[in-house]
XYZ file of C-alpha atoms in Angstrom:
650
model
C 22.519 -12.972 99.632
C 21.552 -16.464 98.908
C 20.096 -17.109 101.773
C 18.101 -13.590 101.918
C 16.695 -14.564 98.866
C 15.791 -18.347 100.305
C 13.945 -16.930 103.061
C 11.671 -14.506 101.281
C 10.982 -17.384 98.943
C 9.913 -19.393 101.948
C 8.008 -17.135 103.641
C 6.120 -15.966 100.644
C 6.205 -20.053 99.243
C 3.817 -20.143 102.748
C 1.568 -17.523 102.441
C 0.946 -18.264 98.519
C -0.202 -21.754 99.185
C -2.160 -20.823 101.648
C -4.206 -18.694 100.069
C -4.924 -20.747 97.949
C -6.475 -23.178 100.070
C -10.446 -23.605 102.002
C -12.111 -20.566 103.169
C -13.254 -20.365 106.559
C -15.729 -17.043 107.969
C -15.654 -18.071 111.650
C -13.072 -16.116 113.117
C -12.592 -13.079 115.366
C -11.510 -9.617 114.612
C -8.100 -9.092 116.134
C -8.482 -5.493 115.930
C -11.151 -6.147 119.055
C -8.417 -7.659 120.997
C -7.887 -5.805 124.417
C -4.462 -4.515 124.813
C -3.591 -2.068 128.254
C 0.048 -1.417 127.106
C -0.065 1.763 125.029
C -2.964 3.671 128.252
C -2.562 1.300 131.252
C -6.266 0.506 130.778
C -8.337 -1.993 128.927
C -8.621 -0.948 125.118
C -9.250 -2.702 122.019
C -6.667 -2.322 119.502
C -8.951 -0.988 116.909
C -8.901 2.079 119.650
C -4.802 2.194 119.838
C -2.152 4.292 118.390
C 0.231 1.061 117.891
C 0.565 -2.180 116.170
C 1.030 -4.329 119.821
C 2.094 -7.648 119.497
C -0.063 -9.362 122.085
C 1.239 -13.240 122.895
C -2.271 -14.759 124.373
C -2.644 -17.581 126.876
C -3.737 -19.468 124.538
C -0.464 -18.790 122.190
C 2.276 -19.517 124.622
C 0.887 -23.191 124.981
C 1.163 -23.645 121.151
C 5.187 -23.354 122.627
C 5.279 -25.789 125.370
C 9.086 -26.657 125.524
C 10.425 -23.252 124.554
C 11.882 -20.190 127.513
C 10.456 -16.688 127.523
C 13.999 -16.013 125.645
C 12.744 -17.989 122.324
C 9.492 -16.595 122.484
C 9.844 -13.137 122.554
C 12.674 -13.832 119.512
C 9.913 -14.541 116.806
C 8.246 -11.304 117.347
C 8.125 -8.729 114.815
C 10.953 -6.083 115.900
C 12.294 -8.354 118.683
C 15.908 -10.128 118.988
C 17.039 -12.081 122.150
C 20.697 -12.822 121.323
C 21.782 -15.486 123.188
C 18.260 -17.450 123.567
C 20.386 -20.156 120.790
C 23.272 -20.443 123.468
C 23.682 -22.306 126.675
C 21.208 -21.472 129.228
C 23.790 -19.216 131.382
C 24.253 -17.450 128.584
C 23.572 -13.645 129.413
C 20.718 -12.342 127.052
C 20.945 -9.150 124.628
C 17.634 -7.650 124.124
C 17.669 -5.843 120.674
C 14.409 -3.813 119.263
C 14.862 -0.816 116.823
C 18.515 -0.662 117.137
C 18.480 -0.397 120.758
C 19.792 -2.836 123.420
C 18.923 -3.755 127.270
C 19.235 -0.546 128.814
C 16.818 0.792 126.028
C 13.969 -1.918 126.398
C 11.963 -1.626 129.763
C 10.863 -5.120 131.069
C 7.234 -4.838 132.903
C 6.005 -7.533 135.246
C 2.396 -7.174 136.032
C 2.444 -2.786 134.700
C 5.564 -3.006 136.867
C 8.811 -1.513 135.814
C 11.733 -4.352 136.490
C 15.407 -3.518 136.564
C 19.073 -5.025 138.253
C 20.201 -1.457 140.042
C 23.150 -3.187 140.119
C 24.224 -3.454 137.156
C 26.275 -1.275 134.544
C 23.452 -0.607 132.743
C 19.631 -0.697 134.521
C 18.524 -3.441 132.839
C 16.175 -7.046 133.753
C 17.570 -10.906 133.542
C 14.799 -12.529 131.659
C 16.150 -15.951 132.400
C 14.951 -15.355 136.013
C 11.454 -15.875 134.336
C 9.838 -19.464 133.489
C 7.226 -19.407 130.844
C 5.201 -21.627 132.577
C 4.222 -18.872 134.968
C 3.058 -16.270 132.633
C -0.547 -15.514 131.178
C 0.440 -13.161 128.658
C 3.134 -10.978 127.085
C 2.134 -7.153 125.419
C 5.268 -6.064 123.138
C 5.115 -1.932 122.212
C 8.004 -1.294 120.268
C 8.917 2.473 120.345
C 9.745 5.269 122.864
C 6.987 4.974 125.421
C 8.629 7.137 128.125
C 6.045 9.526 128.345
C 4.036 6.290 130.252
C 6.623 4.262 131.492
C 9.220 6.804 132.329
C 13.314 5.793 131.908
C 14.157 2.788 129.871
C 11.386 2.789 127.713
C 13.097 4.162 124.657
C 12.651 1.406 121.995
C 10.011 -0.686 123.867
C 8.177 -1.809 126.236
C 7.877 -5.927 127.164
C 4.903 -5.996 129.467
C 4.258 -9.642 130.856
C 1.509 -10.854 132.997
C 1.797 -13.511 135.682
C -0.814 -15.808 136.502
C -3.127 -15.446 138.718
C -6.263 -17.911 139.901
C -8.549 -19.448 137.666
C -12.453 -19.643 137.340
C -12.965 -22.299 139.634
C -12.356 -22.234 143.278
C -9.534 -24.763 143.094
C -7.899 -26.097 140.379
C -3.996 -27.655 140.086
C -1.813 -27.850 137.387
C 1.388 -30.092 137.249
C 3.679 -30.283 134.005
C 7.464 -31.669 133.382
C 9.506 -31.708 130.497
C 12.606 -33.820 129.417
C 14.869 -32.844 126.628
C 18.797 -32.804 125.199
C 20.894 -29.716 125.192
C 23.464 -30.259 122.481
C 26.096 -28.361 119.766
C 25.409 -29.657 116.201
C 28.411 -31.818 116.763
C 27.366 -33.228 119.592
C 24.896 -36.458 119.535
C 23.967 -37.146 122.718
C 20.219 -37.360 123.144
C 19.827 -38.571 126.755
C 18.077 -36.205 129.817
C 20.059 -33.090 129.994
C 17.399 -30.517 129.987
C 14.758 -30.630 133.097
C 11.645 -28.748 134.002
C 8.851 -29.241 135.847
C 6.627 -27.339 138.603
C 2.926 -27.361 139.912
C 0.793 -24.691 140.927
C -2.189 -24.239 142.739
C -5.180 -21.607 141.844
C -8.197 -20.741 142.631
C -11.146 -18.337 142.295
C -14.240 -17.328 144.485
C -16.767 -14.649 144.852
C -14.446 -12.244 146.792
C -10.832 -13.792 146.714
C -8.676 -14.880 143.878
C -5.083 -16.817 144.623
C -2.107 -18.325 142.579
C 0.962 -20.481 144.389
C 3.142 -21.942 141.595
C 6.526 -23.430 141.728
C 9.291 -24.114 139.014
C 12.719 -25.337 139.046
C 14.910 -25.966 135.490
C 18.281 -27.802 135.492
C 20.656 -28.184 132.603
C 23.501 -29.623 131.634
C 25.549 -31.060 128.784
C 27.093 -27.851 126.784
C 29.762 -25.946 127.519
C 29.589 -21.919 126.930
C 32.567 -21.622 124.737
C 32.607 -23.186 121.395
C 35.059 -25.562 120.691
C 37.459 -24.565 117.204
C 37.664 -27.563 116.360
C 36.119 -30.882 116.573
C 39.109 -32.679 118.833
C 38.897 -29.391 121.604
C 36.349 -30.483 123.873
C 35.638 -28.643 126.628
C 33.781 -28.923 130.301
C 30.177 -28.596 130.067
C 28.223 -25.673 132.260
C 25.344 -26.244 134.294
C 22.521 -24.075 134.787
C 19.826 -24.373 137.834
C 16.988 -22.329 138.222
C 13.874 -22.232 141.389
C 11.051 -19.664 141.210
C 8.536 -19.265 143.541
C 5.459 -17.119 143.177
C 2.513 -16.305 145.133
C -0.436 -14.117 144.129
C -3.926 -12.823 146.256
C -6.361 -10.959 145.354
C -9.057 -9.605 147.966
C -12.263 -8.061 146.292
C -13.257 -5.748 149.290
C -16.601 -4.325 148.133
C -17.667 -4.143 144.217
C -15.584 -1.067 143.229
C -12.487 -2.096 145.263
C -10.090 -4.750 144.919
C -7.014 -5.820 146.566
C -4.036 -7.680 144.623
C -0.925 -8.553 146.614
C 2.112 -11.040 145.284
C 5.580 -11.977 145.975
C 8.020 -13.897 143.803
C 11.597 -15.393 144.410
C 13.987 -16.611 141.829
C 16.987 -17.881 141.888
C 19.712 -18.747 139.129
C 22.858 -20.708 139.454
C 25.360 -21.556 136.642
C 28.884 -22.166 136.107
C 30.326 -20.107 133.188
C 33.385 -19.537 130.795
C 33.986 -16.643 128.669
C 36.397 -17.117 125.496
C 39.469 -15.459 125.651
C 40.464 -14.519 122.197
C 38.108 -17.026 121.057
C 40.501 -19.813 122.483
C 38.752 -20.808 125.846
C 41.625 -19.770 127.981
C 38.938 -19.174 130.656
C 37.545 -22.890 130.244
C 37.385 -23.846 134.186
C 34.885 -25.386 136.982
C 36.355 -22.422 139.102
C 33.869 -19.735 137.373
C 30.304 -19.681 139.179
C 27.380 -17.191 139.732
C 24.284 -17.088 141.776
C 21.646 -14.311 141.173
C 18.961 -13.851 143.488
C 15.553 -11.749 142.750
C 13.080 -10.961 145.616
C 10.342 -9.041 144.965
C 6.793 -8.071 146.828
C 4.443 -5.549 146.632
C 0.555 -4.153 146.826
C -1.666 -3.282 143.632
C -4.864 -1.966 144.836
C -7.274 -0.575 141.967
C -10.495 1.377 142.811
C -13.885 2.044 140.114
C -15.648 4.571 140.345
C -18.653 6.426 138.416
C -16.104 8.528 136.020
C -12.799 5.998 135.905
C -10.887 4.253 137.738
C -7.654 4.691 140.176
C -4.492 2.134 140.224
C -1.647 2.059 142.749
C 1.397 -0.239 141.659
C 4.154 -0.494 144.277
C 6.949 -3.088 144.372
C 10.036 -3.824 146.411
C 12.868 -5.705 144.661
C 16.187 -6.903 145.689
C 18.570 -8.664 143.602
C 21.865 -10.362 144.912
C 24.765 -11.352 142.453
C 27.795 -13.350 143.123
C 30.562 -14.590 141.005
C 33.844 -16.652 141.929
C 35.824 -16.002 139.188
C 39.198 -17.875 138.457
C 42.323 -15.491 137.925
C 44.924 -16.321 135.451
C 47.113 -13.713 137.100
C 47.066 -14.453 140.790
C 46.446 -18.189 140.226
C 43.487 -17.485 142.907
C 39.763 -17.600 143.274
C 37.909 -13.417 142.975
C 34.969 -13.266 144.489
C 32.678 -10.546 143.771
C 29.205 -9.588 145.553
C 26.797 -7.746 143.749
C 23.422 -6.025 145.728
C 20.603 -3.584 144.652
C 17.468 -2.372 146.138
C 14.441 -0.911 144.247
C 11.133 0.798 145.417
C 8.802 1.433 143.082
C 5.227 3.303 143.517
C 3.221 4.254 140.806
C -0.105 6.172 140.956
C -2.520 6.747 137.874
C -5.985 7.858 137.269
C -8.342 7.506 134.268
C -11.110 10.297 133.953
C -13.914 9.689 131.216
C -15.361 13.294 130.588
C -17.094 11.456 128.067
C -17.524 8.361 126.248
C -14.758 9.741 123.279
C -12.880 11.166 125.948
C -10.436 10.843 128.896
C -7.511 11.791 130.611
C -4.378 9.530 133.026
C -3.122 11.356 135.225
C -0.461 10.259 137.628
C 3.054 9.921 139.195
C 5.609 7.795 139.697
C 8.352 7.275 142.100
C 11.275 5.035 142.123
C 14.404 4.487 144.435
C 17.356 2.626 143.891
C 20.526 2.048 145.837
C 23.461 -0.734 145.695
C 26.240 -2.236 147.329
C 29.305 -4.317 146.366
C 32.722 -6.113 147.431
C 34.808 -6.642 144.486
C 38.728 -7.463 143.894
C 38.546 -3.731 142.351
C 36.714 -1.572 144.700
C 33.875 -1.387 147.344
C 30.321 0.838 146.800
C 28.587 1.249 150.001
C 24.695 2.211 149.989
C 24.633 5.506 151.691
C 27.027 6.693 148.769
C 25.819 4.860 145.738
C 21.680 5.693 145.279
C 19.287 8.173 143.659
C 15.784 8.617 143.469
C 13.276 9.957 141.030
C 9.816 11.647 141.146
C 8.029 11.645 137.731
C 4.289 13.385 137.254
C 2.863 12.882 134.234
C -0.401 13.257 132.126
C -1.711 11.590 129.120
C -4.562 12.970 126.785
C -6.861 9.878 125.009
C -9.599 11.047 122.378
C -11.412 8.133 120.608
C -14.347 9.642 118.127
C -16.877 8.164 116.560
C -15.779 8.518 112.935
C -12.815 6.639 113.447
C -9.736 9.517 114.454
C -8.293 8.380 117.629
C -5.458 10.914 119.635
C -3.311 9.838 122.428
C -1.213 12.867 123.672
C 0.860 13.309 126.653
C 4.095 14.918 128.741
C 6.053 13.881 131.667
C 8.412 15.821 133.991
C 11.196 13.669 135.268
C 12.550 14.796 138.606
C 16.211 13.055 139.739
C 17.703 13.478 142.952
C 20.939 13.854 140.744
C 20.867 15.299 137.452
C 17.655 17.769 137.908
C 14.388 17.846 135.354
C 13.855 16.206 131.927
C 10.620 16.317 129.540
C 9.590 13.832 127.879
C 6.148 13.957 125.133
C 4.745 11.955 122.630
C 1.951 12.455 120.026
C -0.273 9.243 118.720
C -2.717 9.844 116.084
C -4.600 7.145 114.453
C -7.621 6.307 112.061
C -9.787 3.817 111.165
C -10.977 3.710 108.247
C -15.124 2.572 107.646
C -14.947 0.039 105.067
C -16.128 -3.188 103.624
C -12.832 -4.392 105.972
C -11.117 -2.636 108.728
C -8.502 -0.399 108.356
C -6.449 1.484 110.610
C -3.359 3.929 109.889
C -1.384 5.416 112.173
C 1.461 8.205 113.428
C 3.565 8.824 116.364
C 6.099 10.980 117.182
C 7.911 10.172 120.573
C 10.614 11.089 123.403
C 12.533 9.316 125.840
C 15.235 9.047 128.551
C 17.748 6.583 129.957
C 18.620 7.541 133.360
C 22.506 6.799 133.894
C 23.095 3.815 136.392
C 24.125 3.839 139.670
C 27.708 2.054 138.699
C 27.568 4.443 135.740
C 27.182 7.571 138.560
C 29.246 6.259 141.594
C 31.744 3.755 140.721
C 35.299 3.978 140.329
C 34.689 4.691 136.906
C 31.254 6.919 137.750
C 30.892 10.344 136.565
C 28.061 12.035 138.537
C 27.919 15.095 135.729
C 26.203 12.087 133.047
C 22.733 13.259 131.961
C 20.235 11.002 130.429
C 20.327 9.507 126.914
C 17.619 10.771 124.910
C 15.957 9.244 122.285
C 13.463 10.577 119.631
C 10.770 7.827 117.543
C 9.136 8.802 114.333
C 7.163 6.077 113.201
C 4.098 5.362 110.716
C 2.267 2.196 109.665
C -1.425 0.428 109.130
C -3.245 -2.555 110.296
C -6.223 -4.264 108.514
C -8.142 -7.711 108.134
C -9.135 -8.698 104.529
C -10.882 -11.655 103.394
C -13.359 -11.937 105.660
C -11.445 -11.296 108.280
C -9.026 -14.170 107.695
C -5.859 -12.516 106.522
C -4.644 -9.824 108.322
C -1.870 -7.561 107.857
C 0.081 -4.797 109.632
C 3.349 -3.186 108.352
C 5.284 0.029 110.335
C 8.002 2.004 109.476
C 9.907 3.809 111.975
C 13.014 6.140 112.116
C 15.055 6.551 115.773
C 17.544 9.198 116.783
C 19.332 8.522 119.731
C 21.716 11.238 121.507
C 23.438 12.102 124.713
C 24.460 8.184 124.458
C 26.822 6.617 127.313
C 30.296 5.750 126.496
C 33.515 5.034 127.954
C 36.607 7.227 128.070
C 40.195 5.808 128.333
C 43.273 8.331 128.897
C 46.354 6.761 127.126
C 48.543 8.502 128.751
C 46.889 9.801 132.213
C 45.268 6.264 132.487
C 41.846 8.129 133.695
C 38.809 6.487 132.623
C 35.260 7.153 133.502
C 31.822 7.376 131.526
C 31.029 10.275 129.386
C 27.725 11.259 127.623
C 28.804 11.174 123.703
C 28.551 13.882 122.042
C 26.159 13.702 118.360
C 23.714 11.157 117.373
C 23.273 7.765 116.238
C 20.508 6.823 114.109
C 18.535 3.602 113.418
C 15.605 3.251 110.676
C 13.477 0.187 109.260
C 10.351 -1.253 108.796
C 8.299 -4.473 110.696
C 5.492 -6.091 109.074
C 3.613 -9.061 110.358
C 0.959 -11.493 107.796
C -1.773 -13.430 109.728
C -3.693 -16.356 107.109
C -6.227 -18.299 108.604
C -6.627 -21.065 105.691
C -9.339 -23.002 107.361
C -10.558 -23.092 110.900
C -7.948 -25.624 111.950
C -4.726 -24.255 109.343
C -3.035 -20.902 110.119
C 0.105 -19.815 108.294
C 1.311 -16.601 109.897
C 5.403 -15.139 109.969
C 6.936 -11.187 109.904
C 9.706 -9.478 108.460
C 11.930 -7.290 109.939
C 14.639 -4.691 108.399
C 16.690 -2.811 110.144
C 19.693 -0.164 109.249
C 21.750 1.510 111.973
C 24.537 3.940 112.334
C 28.096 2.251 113.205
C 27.856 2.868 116.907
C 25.031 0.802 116.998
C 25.744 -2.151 114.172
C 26.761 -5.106 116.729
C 24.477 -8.437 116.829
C 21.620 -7.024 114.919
C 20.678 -8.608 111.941
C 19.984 -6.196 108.847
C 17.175 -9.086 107.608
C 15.098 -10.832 110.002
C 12.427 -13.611 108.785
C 9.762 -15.613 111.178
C 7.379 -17.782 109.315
C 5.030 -20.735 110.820
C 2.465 -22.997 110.098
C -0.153 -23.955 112.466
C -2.590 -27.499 112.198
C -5.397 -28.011 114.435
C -5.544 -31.299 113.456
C -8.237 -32.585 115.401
C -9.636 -30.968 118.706
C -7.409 -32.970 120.872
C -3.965 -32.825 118.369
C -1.601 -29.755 117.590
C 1.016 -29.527 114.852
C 3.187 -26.483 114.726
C 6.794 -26.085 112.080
C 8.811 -22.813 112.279
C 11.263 -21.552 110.126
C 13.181 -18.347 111.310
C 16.245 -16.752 109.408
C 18.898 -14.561 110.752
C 20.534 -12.058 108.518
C 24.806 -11.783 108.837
C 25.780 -9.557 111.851
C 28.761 -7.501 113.271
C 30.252 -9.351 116.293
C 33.611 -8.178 118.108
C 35.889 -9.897 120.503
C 38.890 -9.250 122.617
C 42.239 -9.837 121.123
C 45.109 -11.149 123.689
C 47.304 -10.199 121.118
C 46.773 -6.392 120.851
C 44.557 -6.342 123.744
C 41.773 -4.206 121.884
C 38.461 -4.997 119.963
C 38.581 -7.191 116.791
C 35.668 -6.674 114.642
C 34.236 -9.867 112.842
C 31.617 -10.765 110.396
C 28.895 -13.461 111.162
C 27.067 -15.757 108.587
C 23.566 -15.734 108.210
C 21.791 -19.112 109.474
C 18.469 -20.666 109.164
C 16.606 -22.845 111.806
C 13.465 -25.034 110.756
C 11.625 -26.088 114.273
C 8.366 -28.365 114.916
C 6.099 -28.875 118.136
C 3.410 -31.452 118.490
C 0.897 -31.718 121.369
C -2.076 -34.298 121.910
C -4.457 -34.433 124.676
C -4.598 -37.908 125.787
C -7.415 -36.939 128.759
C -9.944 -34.207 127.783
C -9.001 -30.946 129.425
C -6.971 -32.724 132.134
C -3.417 -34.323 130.473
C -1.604 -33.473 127.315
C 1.606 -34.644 125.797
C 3.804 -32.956 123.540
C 7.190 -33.224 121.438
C 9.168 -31.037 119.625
C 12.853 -30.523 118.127
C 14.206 -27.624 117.277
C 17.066 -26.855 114.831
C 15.820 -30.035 112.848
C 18.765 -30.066 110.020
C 20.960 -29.822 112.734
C 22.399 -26.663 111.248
C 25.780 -24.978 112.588
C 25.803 -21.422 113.291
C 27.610 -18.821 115.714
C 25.173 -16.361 117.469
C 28.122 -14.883 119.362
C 31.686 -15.099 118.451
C 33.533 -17.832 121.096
C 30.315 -18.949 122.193
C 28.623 -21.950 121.551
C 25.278 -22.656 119.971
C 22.698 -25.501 120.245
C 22.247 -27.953 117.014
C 19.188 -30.772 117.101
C 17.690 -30.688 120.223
C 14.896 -33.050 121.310
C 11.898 -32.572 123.980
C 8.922 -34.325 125.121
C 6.723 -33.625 127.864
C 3.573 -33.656 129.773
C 0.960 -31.233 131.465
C -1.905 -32.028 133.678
C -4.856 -30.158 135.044
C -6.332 -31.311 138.106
């Protein structure tokens, strides 16, 4: 409770002083911001139904040195668990009481996912920051657009593409430590660097960019105590990307890329929280290899968009086993088309209608110490049309309505809807309320269908969003403020089913309904032109079923100096409210439940630009009081950390 109260008194210690401080009347209204998550089009935000956290160009250089992981972690709503653990960590993406499966990853308006997997969900560490433009975060169901996944929100990221001119380079590298809070060593264990090449003309735009990321120097598993040491576990990562874009007369254009990433790490897992599994045996490589056409067409009344990806993702894992004293190797593969087709109509200027449908297949394979899936057994596909209603008036209501049909090859039909209205209010300072009521669906997995443990009568998880909130600018436009409250019932969830005595097990669709509630509110306070304070808040109450790694309180406050126009000074302060962990127990061999602290991290990033527009330097170090924490029980978690690095434009 202490620390609650210490991080309200912070945050609101910040904003206080601030306003207090030098006006400043040249800024820009953020409700004009163009967002495309919440229609698939261009909108300003004044014009949509949702408070969309919208993490600009110009904002994800303000955190040179952090991953996408750390980013997306001081958004309103948002937890990455594990983006304070080694790099191989795997990630848990947490928004409105919901995890992976629940939160659909976009790449470009394209729906991402592991088919593979237990649960269809996206690695985020395949991504480097460096080669994204911008990030959109909706948080609520948004299935009616997006189709399955989208049930608590929708992470919509844009890759770069070429610039203005009709070449242009870019080269950057970074050098940092990667240590525990009892660990001291500040000498190169974090690398990244890349270049990319870019480029724009009348009639052709391109991108070609290339990353690679190697750490070492921290083990997975914390250490109990401060004589266990343990072997430290790498993690390498190489991403390639390539974007065109072919403007073939003035209404049509052309956009084609391909990506491939590749991760490899060795890993432990704790074992009753004692590192029995501490070994140089365990390794993984996961491989991601997408391509795909985007062609958009204007014409007099709207506009027509055709998305359509192909993605395959490779796992492998050679596993040590305590039991046979041998190596397990385990080979994991999925395949994913994806097409989607949408219109906008404008019957009017107030007016218009998206119409479309989507299609997505999915099959896998594996070879496992447990079992074989072969393709031609282990694959479904789905057909979704859909239809979205968008009213925008000139007195300030605002409507987006819609319904979609989802067709599966396995379990039959499923309706999804939503309801969005919104108003802005005509005052001395804008003011915009809104509403929403929303549906969505998980589709099972193909492991969760066709495994060993598959169970091909599942039907999708449904969830239901109520949600209401404003956003305004005071002051001139300098502070601005939005707050939402939401309330999410989620039903039909998967689970597991274990027969004591028959030893069966397979999934099973739960029967009743867990609920999550709470509230997100965000403060914006431009003090001058060259001083911003800004942070959120973020409560959050869920049933039992769902209480694991989510912090009740959540607190993200920073302070931003423009120093001069060449020098950048950003501190951070973020608090994490105590949390429900569990672990397995090789005593009883079952779940123990456990308690977690609460913890506070205080984090500062500096940047000059030694050559106008062409080289810039920065530093930063995170965890500055070195504070010692546990994001996930057995795991370890990083103390002070130190980075510096450079960026240059050619």
């Amino acid at each position: 409770m202490k620390k609650t109260v210490q991080a309200a008194a912070f945050f609101a210690l910040l904003t206080t002083c601030a306003y207090a401080q030098e006006k400043d009347s040249t800024r820009v209204n953020t409700l004009e911001e163009v967002v495309v998550s919440d229609t698939k089009f261009a909108q300003s935000k004044e014009k949509s139904g949702k408070v969309i956290e919208v993490i600009s160009a110009k904002e994800l250089d303000k955190k040179s040195g952090q991953n996408l992981a750390t980013i997306l972690s001081q958004v309103a709503g948002v937890e990455i668990n594990g983006n304070q653990s080694a790099n191989g960590k795997n990630l848990g993406y947490y928004i409105r009481g919901g995890k992976n499966r629940q939160v659909l990853i976009l790449i470009d308006g394209i729906p991402v996912t592991d088919a593979s997997g237990i649960s269809l969900e996206y690695d985020l560490r395949l991504l480097p920051v460096e080669q994204i433009e911008k990030i959109e975060v909706m948080k609520g169901a948004a299935s009616t657009l997006y189709g399955t996944g989208a049930a608590t929100g929708v992470i919509n990221i844009t890759l770069k593409k070429g610039a203005k001119k009709p070449i242009q380079g870019n080269a950057y590298v970074s050098i940092g430590s990667n240590n525990t809070a009892d660990n001291h060593k500040y000498n190169g264990q974090d690398f990244n660097q890349g270049f990319s090449v870019n480029g724009n003309t009348n009639k052709i735009n391109y991108f070609a960019g290339l990353n690679s990321t190697e750490t070492k120097g921290m083990s997975q598993i914390a250490a109990p105590t401060a004589n266990d040491t343990y072997e430290t576990d790498s993690f390498s990562r190489q991403n390639v990307l390539a974007k065109f874009g072919y403007k073939a007369i003035e209404k049509l254009t052309l956009d084609f890329f391909g990506n491939y990433d590749k991760l490899k790490n060795s890993y432990d897992q704790p074992f009753d929280n004692t590192g029995f599994d501490d070994t140089p045996i365990n390794k993984t490589t996961s491989e991601q290899f997408r391509f795909g056409f985007a062609p958009k067409f204007k014409y007099n009344k709207g506009e027509f968009n055709l998305n359509s990806s192909f993605e395959k993702i490779k796992r492998d894992y050679n596993e040590y086993n305590s039991y046979t004293a041998a190596t397990d190797y385990s080979l994991y593969q999925s395949r994913s088309v994806i097409v989607d087709a949408f219109n906008k109509y404008k019957f009017s200027n107030q007016f218009f209608i998206i119409t479309g449908a989507n299609f997505q297949f999915h099959d896998m394979a594996t070879d496992t110490p447990y079992g074989n899936l072969e393709r031609e057994q282990t694959k479904f596909n789905m057909i979704d049309p859909y239809a979205t209603f968008v009213y925008t008036s000139n007195f300030g209501l605002n409507v987006n309505a819609g319904a979609r049909l989802n067709e599966h090859s396995e379990y039959g039909s499923h309706v999804v809807y939503n309801i969005n209205p919104s108003y802005n209010f005509k005052t001395s300072f804008p003011l915009k309320v809104l509403a929403s009521y929303s549906t969505a669906y998980i589709t099972p997995s193909l492991y969760q269908l066709y495994s060993e443990y598959g169970n091909t009568t599942l039907t999708p998880e449904e969830n239901r969003t109520v949600e209401a909130g404003f956003e305004t600018e005071l002051f001139n436009k300098k502070l601005k403020l939005n707050a939402v409250g939401f309330y999410r019932d989620e039903k039909n969830s998967f689970g597991f089913f274990f027969d004591n005595v028959t030893f069966d097990s397979y999934y099973i669709n739960i029967d009743g309904s867990n609920k999550a509630k709470g509230v997100e509110t965000e403060v914006t306070l431009d003090i001058t032109s060259k001083i911003r304070v800004n942070g959120n808040y973020t409560f959050t109450q869920v049933d039992e079923a769902l209480d694991r790694l989510i912090p009740k309180h959540k607190v993200n406050a920073g302070l931003d100096i423009q120093a001069t126009a060449r020098s950048f000074f950003n501190v951070s302060y973020q608090y994490f409210d105590a949390r429900n962990d569990a672990f397995f127990d090789g005593n009883t061999f079952g779940t123990t439940q456990i308690k977690l602290d609460s913890y506070q991290l205080l984090n500062a990033t500096a940047k000059y630009e030694l050559i106008k527009s062409r080289l810039t330097v920065f530093g930063s170090v995170t965890n500055i009081f070195n504070e010692e924490f546990t994001e996930n029980v057995g795991y370890a978690s990083r103390g002070r950390n130190f980075k510096i690095g450079l960026n240059i434009i050619l």
